[in-house]
């Protein structure tokens, strides 16, 4: 059965005509009736021009939880820069070329567009995941004498970075999927 989807920002409703799934990564195109939603301007173009240090922004609706309250989707703007490019493997085993963002993207940001800051008509990619990095924060030695064995404990801080699937690698598939 066809379902209604809501297109932001004008809140126009449309029927889903088809969902086209990428054959090897977690990427899909939703085709709507009576055609693409009118957002009042040209859709962004996929950017092939990005470098380490480029500024970006992303907008999504992650679920925020406070104490015993029910999780609520909350609008969030994330700004930062691209800090490295790498071959990412997600928890489903899918591999794709990605950019690591210098900020965390909380659950619920997945699927959010990542656009060039200063030119929102240039779409870099889609938020897909996160990576954790351990950083040495302090070192503490604890000596426990059990026989002649010395135990050293090293403490690390975990830093979480957002991952962006780079759409430039998938331009041909997207052109085919959009139709």
Short mmCIF file of N, CA and C in Angstrom, two decimals:
data_model
loop_
_atom_site.label_atom_id
_atom_site.label_comp_id
_atom_site.label_asym_id
_atom_site.label_seq_id
_atom_site.Cartn_x
_atom_site.Cartn_y
_atom_site.Cartn_z
N UNK A 1 0.83 -1.21 0.00
CA UNK A 1 0.00 0.00 0.00
C UNK A 1 0.87 1.26 0.00
N UNK A 2 0.37 2.25 -0.67
CA UNK A 2 1.09 3.52 -0.71
C UNK A 2 0.86 4.28 0.59
N UNK A 3 1.89 4.93 1.05
CA UNK A 3 1.80 5.69 2.28
C UNK A 3 2.04 7.16 2.00
N UNK A 4 1.50 7.99 2.88
CA UNK A 4 1.76 9.41 2.78
C UNK A 4 3.11 9.74 3.37
N UNK A 5 3.82 10.63 2.74
CA UNK A 5 5.05 11.16 3.31
C UNK A 5 4.88 12.66 3.38
N UNK A 6 5.61 13.30 4.25
CA UNK A 6 5.52 14.75 4.39
C UNK A 6 6.83 15.35 3.91
N UNK A 7 6.73 16.33 3.03
CA UNK A 7 7.92 17.00 2.52
C UNK A 7 8.08 18.34 3.23
N UNK A 8 9.23 18.57 3.82
CA UNK A 8 9.49 19.83 4.50
C UNK A 8 10.14 20.78 3.51
N UNK A 9 10.03 22.09 3.61
CA UNK A 9 9.46 22.85 4.71
C UNK A 9 8.00 23.21 4.53
N UNK A 10 7.40 22.96 3.35
CA UNK A 10 6.03 23.42 3.13
C UNK A 10 4.96 22.45 3.61
N UNK A 11 5.36 21.34 4.17
CA UNK A 11 4.46 20.35 4.78
C UNK A 11 3.43 19.79 3.79
N UNK A 12 3.75 19.85 2.51
CA UNK A 12 2.89 19.25 1.49
C UNK A 12 2.97 17.74 1.61
N UNK A 13 1.85 17.08 1.49
CA UNK A 13 1.84 15.62 1.56
C UNK A 13 1.89 15.03 0.15
N UNK A 14 2.48 13.85 0.05
CA UNK A 14 2.58 13.18 -1.25
C UNK A 14 2.47 11.68 -1.03
N UNK A 15 2.04 10.97 -2.05
CA UNK A 15 1.98 9.51 -1.98
C UNK A 15 3.31 8.93 -2.42
N UNK A 16 3.73 7.85 -1.76
CA UNK A 16 4.95 7.16 -2.16
C UNK A 16 4.64 6.31 -3.39
N UNK A 17 5.35 6.57 -4.48
CA UNK A 17 5.20 5.79 -5.70
C UNK A 17 6.09 4.55 -5.65
N UNK A 18 7.34 4.75 -5.19
CA UNK A 18 8.31 3.66 -5.20
C UNK A 18 9.45 4.02 -4.25
N UNK A 19 10.11 3.00 -3.72
CA UNK A 19 11.32 3.17 -2.94
C UNK A 19 12.40 2.36 -3.65
N UNK A 20 13.46 3.06 -4.07
CA UNK A 20 14.55 2.41 -4.79
C UNK A 20 15.72 2.25 -3.83
N UNK A 21 16.10 1.01 -3.54
CA UNK A 21 17.18 0.71 -2.61
C UNK A 21 18.49 0.50 -3.35
N UNK A 22 19.55 1.07 -2.81
CA UNK A 22 20.88 0.84 -3.37
C UNK A 22 21.22 -0.64 -3.16
N UNK A 23 21.88 -1.29 -4.10
CA UNK A 23 22.13 -2.73 -3.98
C UNK A 23 23.17 -3.13 -2.92
N UNK A 24 24.03 -2.19 -2.49
CA UNK A 24 25.09 -2.64 -1.58
C UNK A 24 25.33 -1.75 -0.35
N UNK A 25 24.66 -0.61 -0.26
CA UNK A 25 24.81 0.26 0.91
C UNK A 25 23.44 0.72 1.40
N UNK A 26 23.41 1.30 2.57
CA UNK A 26 22.17 1.75 3.19
C UNK A 26 21.79 3.14 2.65
N UNK A 27 21.27 3.15 1.42
CA UNK A 27 20.88 4.37 0.73
C UNK A 27 19.63 4.07 -0.08
N UNK A 28 18.67 4.97 -0.05
CA UNK A 28 17.43 4.78 -0.79
C UNK A 28 16.94 6.10 -1.35
N UNK A 29 16.16 6.01 -2.43
CA UNK A 29 15.48 7.16 -3.01
C UNK A 29 13.99 6.87 -2.92
N UNK A 30 13.24 7.83 -2.38
CA UNK A 30 11.79 7.71 -2.30
C UNK A 30 11.19 8.53 -3.44
N UNK A 31 10.50 7.86 -4.35
CA UNK A 31 9.81 8.54 -5.44
C UNK A 31 8.38 8.81 -4.99
N UNK A 32 7.90 10.04 -5.22
CA UNK A 32 6.56 10.40 -4.77
C UNK A 32 5.65 10.76 -5.93
N UNK A 33 4.36 10.67 -5.69
CA UNK A 33 3.33 11.11 -6.64
C UNK A 33 2.75 12.40 -6.09
N UNK A 34 2.49 13.36 -6.87
CA UNK A 34 2.58 13.44 -8.32
C UNK A 34 3.95 13.87 -8.82
N UNK A 35 5.02 13.44 -8.22
CA UNK A 35 6.37 13.82 -8.61
C UNK A 35 7.12 14.35 -7.41
N UNK A 36 8.32 14.85 -7.64
CA UNK A 36 9.10 15.36 -6.51
C UNK A 36 8.38 16.51 -5.82
N UNK A 37 8.49 16.59 -4.50
CA UNK A 37 7.83 17.69 -3.79
C UNK A 37 8.42 19.03 -4.19
N UNK A 38 7.56 20.04 -4.27
CA UNK A 38 8.01 21.39 -4.60
C UNK A 38 8.47 22.06 -3.32
N UNK A 39 9.77 22.24 -3.19
CA UNK A 39 10.31 22.86 -1.99
C UNK A 39 10.53 24.36 -2.19
N UNK A 40 10.06 24.88 -3.33
CA UNK A 40 10.15 26.31 -3.56
C UNK A 40 11.48 26.76 -4.14
N UNK A 41 12.40 25.84 -4.37
CA UNK A 41 13.69 26.19 -4.96
C UNK A 41 14.28 24.95 -5.60
N UNK A 42 15.36 25.16 -6.32
CA UNK A 42 16.06 24.04 -6.95
C UNK A 42 16.59 23.08 -5.88
N UNK A 43 16.50 21.77 -6.13
CA UNK A 43 17.10 20.84 -5.17
C UNK A 43 18.62 20.98 -5.19
N UNK A 44 19.29 20.62 -4.09
CA UNK A 44 20.74 20.74 -4.07
C UNK A 44 21.40 19.80 -5.08
N UNK A 45 22.56 20.20 -5.55
CA UNK A 45 23.35 19.38 -6.47
C UNK A 45 24.40 18.64 -5.67
N UNK A 46 24.72 17.43 -6.09
CA UNK A 46 25.75 16.65 -5.40
C UNK A 46 27.11 17.26 -5.68
N UNK A 47 27.83 17.54 -4.62
CA UNK A 47 29.14 18.17 -4.74
C UNK A 47 30.24 17.11 -4.83
N UNK A 48 31.11 17.29 -5.81
CA UNK A 48 32.30 16.46 -5.93
C UNK A 48 33.52 17.23 -5.45
N UNK A 49 33.29 18.45 -5.00
CA UNK A 49 34.37 19.36 -4.62
C UNK A 49 34.36 19.54 -3.10
N UNK A 50 35.10 18.68 -2.42
CA UNK A 50 35.22 18.80 -0.97
C UNK A 50 36.62 18.36 -0.57
N UNK A 51 37.08 18.94 0.53
CA UNK A 51 38.44 18.68 1.00
C UNK A 51 38.44 18.59 2.53
N UNK A 52 39.50 18.04 3.08
CA UNK A 52 39.66 18.04 4.53
C UNK A 52 39.66 19.49 4.99
N UNK A 53 38.89 19.76 6.03
CA UNK A 53 38.79 21.11 6.57
C UNK A 53 37.58 21.89 6.06
N UNK A 54 36.90 21.39 5.01
CA UNK A 54 35.70 22.09 4.51
C UNK A 54 34.63 22.12 5.59
N UNK A 55 33.98 23.28 5.73
CA UNK A 55 32.89 23.42 6.67
C UNK A 55 31.60 22.85 6.09
N UNK A 56 30.75 22.31 6.96
CA UNK A 56 29.47 21.74 6.54
C UNK A 56 28.43 22.09 7.59
N UNK A 57 27.17 21.85 7.23
CA UNK A 57 26.12 21.80 8.24
C UNK A 57 25.14 20.71 7.87
N UNK A 58 24.43 20.23 8.87
CA UNK A 58 23.44 19.17 8.69
C UNK A 58 22.28 19.47 9.62
N UNK A 59 21.08 19.08 9.18
CA UNK A 59 19.89 19.33 9.97
C UNK A 59 19.10 18.04 10.08
N UNK A 60 18.68 17.68 11.29
CA UNK A 60 17.92 16.45 11.48
C UNK A 60 17.06 16.50 12.73
N UNK A 61 16.50 15.37 13.06
CA UNK A 61 15.59 15.25 14.20
C UNK A 61 15.99 14.09 15.10
N UNK A 62 17.12 14.21 15.80
CA UNK A 62 17.50 13.13 16.72
C UNK A 62 16.54 13.07 17.90
N UNK A 63 16.42 11.89 18.48
CA UNK A 63 15.58 11.74 19.67
C UNK A 63 16.38 12.10 20.90
N UNK A 64 15.87 13.03 21.66
CA UNK A 64 16.51 13.42 22.90
C UNK A 64 15.75 12.82 24.07
N UNK A 65 16.48 12.33 25.03
CA UNK A 65 15.86 11.73 26.21
C UNK A 65 16.32 12.48 27.45
N UNK A 66 15.35 12.81 28.31
CA UNK A 66 15.64 13.47 29.57
C UNK A 66 14.98 12.69 30.69
N UNK A 67 15.79 12.08 31.52
CA UNK A 67 15.25 11.35 32.67
C UNK A 67 14.22 10.32 32.27
N UNK A 68 13.06 10.38 32.89
CA UNK A 68 11.99 9.42 32.64
C UNK A 68 11.06 9.85 31.51
N UNK A 69 11.35 10.97 30.87
CA UNK A 69 10.48 11.46 29.79
C UNK A 69 10.55 10.54 28.57
N UNK A 70 9.47 10.51 27.83
CA UNK A 70 9.41 9.78 26.58
C UNK A 70 10.36 10.44 25.58
N UNK A 71 11.16 9.67 24.81
CA UNK A 71 12.05 10.28 23.82
C UNK A 71 11.26 11.10 22.80
N UNK A 72 11.75 12.29 22.50
CA UNK A 72 11.08 13.17 21.55
C UNK A 72 12.02 13.55 20.42
N UNK A 73 11.54 13.47 19.14
CA UNK A 73 12.36 13.98 18.05
C UNK A 73 12.49 15.50 18.21
N UNK A 74 13.72 15.99 18.16
CA UNK A 74 13.97 17.41 18.38
C UNK A 74 14.86 17.93 17.26
N UNK A 75 14.44 19.04 16.66
CA UNK A 75 15.22 19.63 15.57
C UNK A 75 16.61 20.00 16.06
N UNK A 76 17.61 19.68 15.26
CA UNK A 76 18.99 19.99 15.65
C UNK A 76 19.79 20.36 14.40
N UNK A 77 20.53 21.46 14.52
CA UNK A 77 21.47 21.89 13.49
C UNK A 77 22.86 21.53 13.97
N UNK A 78 23.61 20.83 13.13
CA UNK A 78 24.98 20.43 13.45
C UNK A 78 25.90 21.13 12.46
N UNK A 79 26.93 21.80 12.96
CA UNK A 79 27.91 22.47 12.11
C UNK A 79 29.31 21.97 12.48
N UNK A 80 30.18 21.87 11.49
CA UNK A 80 31.54 21.44 11.76
C UNK A 80 32.37 21.45 10.50
N UNK A 81 33.40 20.60 10.50
CA UNK A 81 34.24 20.47 9.30
C UNK A 81 34.57 19.00 9.06
N UNK A 82 34.93 18.70 7.82
CA UNK A 82 35.32 17.35 7.44
C UNK A 82 36.77 17.16 7.87
N UNK A 83 37.05 16.09 8.63
CA UNK A 83 38.41 15.96 9.15
C UNK A 83 39.20 14.80 8.56
N UNK A 84 38.56 13.87 7.87
CA UNK A 84 39.31 12.85 7.14
C UNK A 84 38.36 12.11 6.22
N UNK A 85 38.94 11.46 5.20
CA UNK A 85 38.18 10.61 4.28
C UNK A 85 38.71 9.20 4.45
N UNK A 86 37.81 8.22 4.40
CA UNK A 86 38.22 6.85 4.64
C UNK A 86 37.18 5.88 4.10
N UNK A 87 37.56 4.61 4.02
CA UNK A 87 36.65 3.54 3.64
C UNK A 87 35.97 3.07 4.92
N UNK A 88 34.67 3.30 5.05
CA UNK A 88 33.94 2.96 6.28
C UNK A 88 33.23 1.62 6.12
N UNK A 89 33.22 0.84 7.18
CA UNK A 89 32.45 -0.41 7.21
C UNK A 89 31.48 -0.28 8.37
N UNK A 90 30.17 -0.30 8.05
CA UNK A 90 29.16 -0.13 9.10
C UNK A 90 28.87 -1.46 9.80
N UNK A 91 27.97 -1.43 10.77
CA UNK A 91 27.69 -2.62 11.57
C UNK A 91 27.04 -3.74 10.75
N UNK A 92 26.47 -3.40 9.59
CA UNK A 92 25.87 -4.41 8.71
C UNK A 92 26.91 -4.98 7.75
N UNK A 93 28.17 -4.51 7.84
CA UNK A 93 29.22 -5.01 6.97
C UNK A 93 29.32 -4.30 5.63
N UNK A 94 28.50 -3.26 5.43
CA UNK A 94 28.53 -2.52 4.17
C UNK A 94 29.71 -1.55 4.18
N UNK A 95 30.41 -1.47 3.04
CA UNK A 95 31.58 -0.60 2.93
C UNK A 95 31.28 0.52 1.94
N UNK A 96 31.73 1.72 2.28
CA UNK A 96 31.55 2.86 1.39
C UNK A 96 32.56 3.95 1.74
N UNK A 97 32.82 4.81 0.75
CA UNK A 97 33.72 5.95 0.94
C UNK A 97 32.99 6.98 1.78
N UNK A 98 33.65 7.45 2.85
CA UNK A 98 32.98 8.32 3.80
C UNK A 98 33.89 9.46 4.23
N UNK A 99 33.26 10.44 4.86
CA UNK A 99 33.98 11.53 5.50
C UNK A 99 33.70 11.45 6.99
N UNK A 100 34.74 11.68 7.78
CA UNK A 100 34.57 11.76 9.23
C UNK A 100 34.36 13.24 9.57
N UNK A 101 33.30 13.51 10.33
CA UNK A 101 32.99 14.88 10.75
C UNK A 101 33.58 15.10 12.13
N UNK A 102 33.96 16.31 12.43
CA UNK A 102 34.60 16.59 13.71
C UNK A 102 33.62 16.69 14.87
N UNK A 103 32.36 16.43 14.62
CA UNK A 103 31.32 16.50 15.65
C UNK A 103 30.57 15.17 15.70
N UNK A 104 29.99 14.89 16.84
CA UNK A 104 29.14 13.70 16.97
C UNK A 104 27.80 13.98 16.32
N UNK A 105 27.21 12.98 15.73
CA UNK A 105 25.86 13.07 15.20
C UNK A 105 25.03 12.05 15.96
N UNK A 106 24.16 12.50 16.85
CA UNK A 106 23.41 11.57 17.70
C UNK A 106 22.46 10.70 16.90
N UNK A 107 22.05 9.54 17.48
CA UNK A 107 21.06 8.71 16.81
C UNK A 107 19.84 9.55 16.43
N UNK A 108 19.33 9.31 15.25
CA UNK A 108 18.22 10.10 14.74
C UNK A 108 18.67 11.08 13.68
N UNK A 109 19.98 11.35 13.61
CA UNK A 109 20.51 12.22 12.56
C UNK A 109 20.75 11.42 11.29
N UNK A 110 20.74 10.09 11.37
CA UNK A 110 20.98 9.27 10.19
C UNK A 110 20.00 9.64 9.08
N UNK A 111 20.54 9.79 7.88
CA UNK A 111 19.73 10.17 6.73
C UNK A 111 19.68 11.67 6.51
N UNK A 112 20.22 12.44 7.45
CA UNK A 112 20.22 13.90 7.30
C UNK A 112 21.21 14.33 6.23
N UNK A 113 20.85 15.36 5.46
CA UNK A 113 21.77 15.85 4.44
C UNK A 113 22.96 16.57 5.07
N UNK A 114 24.12 16.44 4.44
CA UNK A 114 25.33 17.16 4.84
C UNK A 114 25.65 18.08 3.67
N UNK A 115 25.54 19.39 3.88
CA UNK A 115 25.74 20.36 2.80
C UNK A 115 26.91 21.27 3.12
N UNK A 116 27.49 21.84 2.05
CA UNK A 116 28.62 22.77 2.21
C UNK A 116 28.13 24.04 2.90
N UNK A 117 28.84 24.43 3.92
CA UNK A 117 28.50 25.67 4.62
C UNK A 117 28.82 26.85 3.70
N UNK A 118 27.89 27.78 3.63
CA UNK A 118 28.07 28.92 2.74
C UNK A 118 27.45 28.70 1.37
N UNK A 119 27.11 27.45 1.04
CA UNK A 119 26.45 27.15 -0.24
C UNK A 119 25.57 25.91 -0.05
N UNK A 120 24.38 26.12 0.47
CA UNK A 120 23.49 24.99 0.77
C UNK A 120 22.97 24.29 -0.48
N UNK A 121 23.34 24.80 -1.67
CA UNK A 121 22.94 24.12 -2.90
C UNK A 121 23.89 22.97 -3.23
N UNK A 122 24.94 22.77 -2.41
CA UNK A 122 25.92 21.71 -2.67
C UNK A 122 25.83 20.63 -1.59
N UNK A 123 25.27 19.50 -1.98
CA UNK A 123 25.08 18.36 -1.09
C UNK A 123 26.33 17.47 -1.12
N UNK A 124 26.96 17.31 0.05
CA UNK A 124 28.17 16.49 0.14
C UNK A 124 27.80 15.03 0.37
N UNK A 125 26.86 14.80 1.26
CA UNK A 125 26.51 13.42 1.58
C UNK A 125 25.36 13.32 2.55
N UNK A 126 25.28 12.15 3.18
CA UNK A 126 24.20 11.81 4.10
C UNK A 126 24.83 11.27 5.39
N UNK A 127 24.34 11.74 6.54
CA UNK A 127 24.81 11.19 7.83
C UNK A 127 24.39 9.73 7.90
N UNK A 128 25.34 8.85 8.23
CA UNK A 128 25.01 7.42 8.26
C UNK A 128 25.38 6.71 9.56
N UNK A 129 26.39 7.18 10.26
CA UNK A 129 26.94 6.36 11.34
C UNK A 129 27.81 7.23 12.24
N UNK A 130 28.55 6.59 13.10
CA UNK A 130 29.55 7.27 13.92
C UNK A 130 30.71 6.33 14.14
N UNK A 131 31.86 6.90 14.49
CA UNK A 131 33.03 6.12 14.86
C UNK A 131 33.51 6.63 16.21
N UNK A 132 34.05 5.73 17.01
CA UNK A 132 34.61 6.09 18.30
C UNK A 132 36.12 6.03 18.21
N UNK A 133 36.78 6.99 18.84
CA UNK A 133 38.24 7.01 18.89
C UNK A 133 38.67 7.13 20.34
N UNK A 134 39.62 6.33 20.73
CA UNK A 134 40.15 6.40 22.09
C UNK A 134 41.34 7.33 22.14
N UNK A 135 41.36 8.21 23.12
CA UNK A 135 42.45 9.15 23.29
C UNK A 135 43.00 9.03 24.70
N UNK A 136 44.30 8.97 24.81
CA UNK A 136 44.93 8.89 26.11
C UNK A 136 44.67 10.18 26.86
N UNK A 137 44.03 10.09 28.03
CA UNK A 137 43.73 11.30 28.78
C UNK A 137 44.62 11.44 30.00
N UNK A 138 44.87 10.35 30.66
CA UNK A 138 45.77 10.39 31.80
C UNK A 138 46.30 8.98 32.01
N UNK A 139 47.35 8.88 32.78
CA UNK A 139 47.93 7.57 33.02
C UNK A 139 48.09 7.40 34.52
N UNK A 140 47.71 6.25 34.97
CA UNK A 140 47.82 5.98 36.39
C UNK A 140 48.37 4.57 36.55
N UNK A 141 49.31 4.45 37.43
CA UNK A 141 49.86 3.13 37.71
C UNK A 141 49.37 2.67 39.06
N UNK A 142 48.90 1.48 39.07
CA UNK A 142 48.53 0.84 40.32
C UNK A 142 49.40 -0.40 40.46
N UNK A 143 50.08 -0.49 41.55
CA UNK A 143 50.94 -1.64 41.76
C UNK A 143 50.23 -2.60 42.69
N UNK A 144 50.00 -3.76 42.18
CA UNK A 144 49.39 -4.81 42.99
C UNK A 144 50.39 -5.94 43.03
N UNK A 145 50.76 -6.31 44.19
CA UNK A 145 51.77 -7.35 44.31
C UNK A 145 51.06 -8.69 44.46
N UNK A 146 51.06 -9.41 43.38
CA UNK A 146 50.57 -10.78 43.35
C UNK A 146 51.72 -11.55 42.74
N UNK A 147 52.44 -12.19 43.57
CA UNK A 147 53.69 -12.80 43.10
C UNK A 147 54.65 -11.68 42.80
N UNK A 148 55.16 -11.64 41.57
CA UNK A 148 56.08 -10.57 41.16
C UNK A 148 55.48 -9.76 40.01
N UNK A 149 54.14 -9.72 39.89
CA UNK A 149 53.49 -9.07 38.77
C UNK A 149 53.05 -7.65 39.13
N UNK A 150 53.34 -6.72 38.25
CA UNK A 150 52.95 -5.32 38.41
C UNK A 150 51.83 -5.04 37.40
N UNK A 151 50.77 -4.37 37.83
CA UNK A 151 49.64 -4.06 36.97
C UNK A 151 49.63 -2.56 36.66
N UNK A 152 49.50 -2.20 35.39
CA UNK A 152 49.40 -0.80 34.98
C UNK A 152 48.02 -0.57 34.37
N UNK A 153 47.34 0.46 34.83
CA UNK A 153 46.03 0.81 34.30
C UNK A 153 46.16 2.10 33.51
N UNK A 154 45.69 2.10 32.26
CA UNK A 154 45.73 3.29 31.41
C UNK A 154 44.29 3.71 31.16
N UNK A 155 43.99 4.99 31.38
CA UNK A 155 42.65 5.52 31.18
C UNK A 155 42.57 6.25 29.85
N UNK A 156 41.48 6.05 29.13
CA UNK A 156 41.28 6.69 27.84
C UNK A 156 39.90 7.35 27.80
N UNK A 157 39.84 8.51 27.14
CA UNK A 157 38.56 9.15 26.84
C UNK A 157 38.11 8.63 25.47
N UNK A 158 36.82 8.44 25.32
CA UNK A 158 36.27 8.03 24.02
C UNK A 158 35.63 9.25 23.39
N UNK A 159 36.03 9.53 22.16
CA UNK A 159 35.48 10.64 21.41
C UNK A 159 34.69 10.06 20.24
N UNK A 160 33.46 10.53 20.06
CA UNK A 160 32.59 10.03 19.00
C UNK A 160 32.52 11.06 17.86
N UNK A 161 32.72 10.58 16.63
CA UNK A 161 32.66 11.42 15.45
C UNK A 161 31.54 10.92 14.53
N UNK A 162 30.86 11.85 13.85
CA UNK A 162 29.85 11.48 12.87
C UNK A 162 30.49 11.01 11.58
N UNK A 163 29.77 10.16 10.84
CA UNK A 163 30.23 9.64 9.55
C UNK A 163 29.23 10.06 8.48
N UNK A 164 29.76 10.52 7.37
CA UNK A 164 28.95 10.99 6.24
C UNK A 164 29.27 10.14 5.01
N UNK A 165 28.27 9.48 4.47
CA UNK A 165 28.43 8.76 3.21
C UNK A 165 28.57 9.81 2.10
N UNK A 166 29.64 9.74 1.33
CA UNK A 166 29.90 10.72 0.28
C UNK A 166 29.12 10.34 -0.98
N UNK A 167 28.18 11.21 -1.38
CA UNK A 167 27.28 10.91 -2.49
C UNK A 167 27.95 11.00 -3.86
N UNK A 168 29.07 11.70 -3.97
CA UNK A 168 29.75 11.82 -5.26
C UNK A 168 30.11 10.45 -5.82
N UNK A 169 30.36 9.49 -4.93
CA UNK A 169 30.70 8.13 -5.35
C UNK A 169 29.50 7.39 -5.97
N UNK A 170 28.30 7.96 -5.82
CA UNK A 170 27.07 7.25 -6.23
C UNK A 170 26.20 8.07 -7.18
N UNK A 171 26.80 9.03 -7.89
CA UNK A 171 26.04 9.91 -8.78
C UNK A 171 25.29 9.12 -9.85
N UNK A 172 25.93 8.14 -10.47
CA UNK A 172 25.26 7.37 -11.54
C UNK A 172 24.07 6.60 -10.99
N UNK A 173 24.25 5.95 -9.84
CA UNK A 173 23.13 5.21 -9.25
C UNK A 173 21.98 6.15 -8.90
N UNK A 174 22.31 7.31 -8.31
CA UNK A 174 21.26 8.26 -7.93
C UNK A 174 20.50 8.78 -9.16
N UNK A 175 21.21 9.07 -10.25
CA UNK A 175 20.56 9.54 -11.47
C UNK A 175 19.59 8.47 -11.99
N UNK A 176 20.00 7.22 -11.95
CA UNK A 176 19.14 6.11 -12.38
C UNK A 176 17.94 5.96 -11.42
N UNK A 177 18.19 6.04 -10.11
CA UNK A 177 17.13 5.83 -9.11
C UNK A 177 16.09 6.94 -9.16
N UNK A 178 16.52 8.17 -9.41
CA UNK A 178 15.59 9.29 -9.46
C UNK A 178 14.75 9.19 -10.72
N UNK A 179 15.35 8.67 -11.79
CA UNK A 179 14.61 8.43 -13.04
C UNK A 179 14.54 9.57 -13.98
#
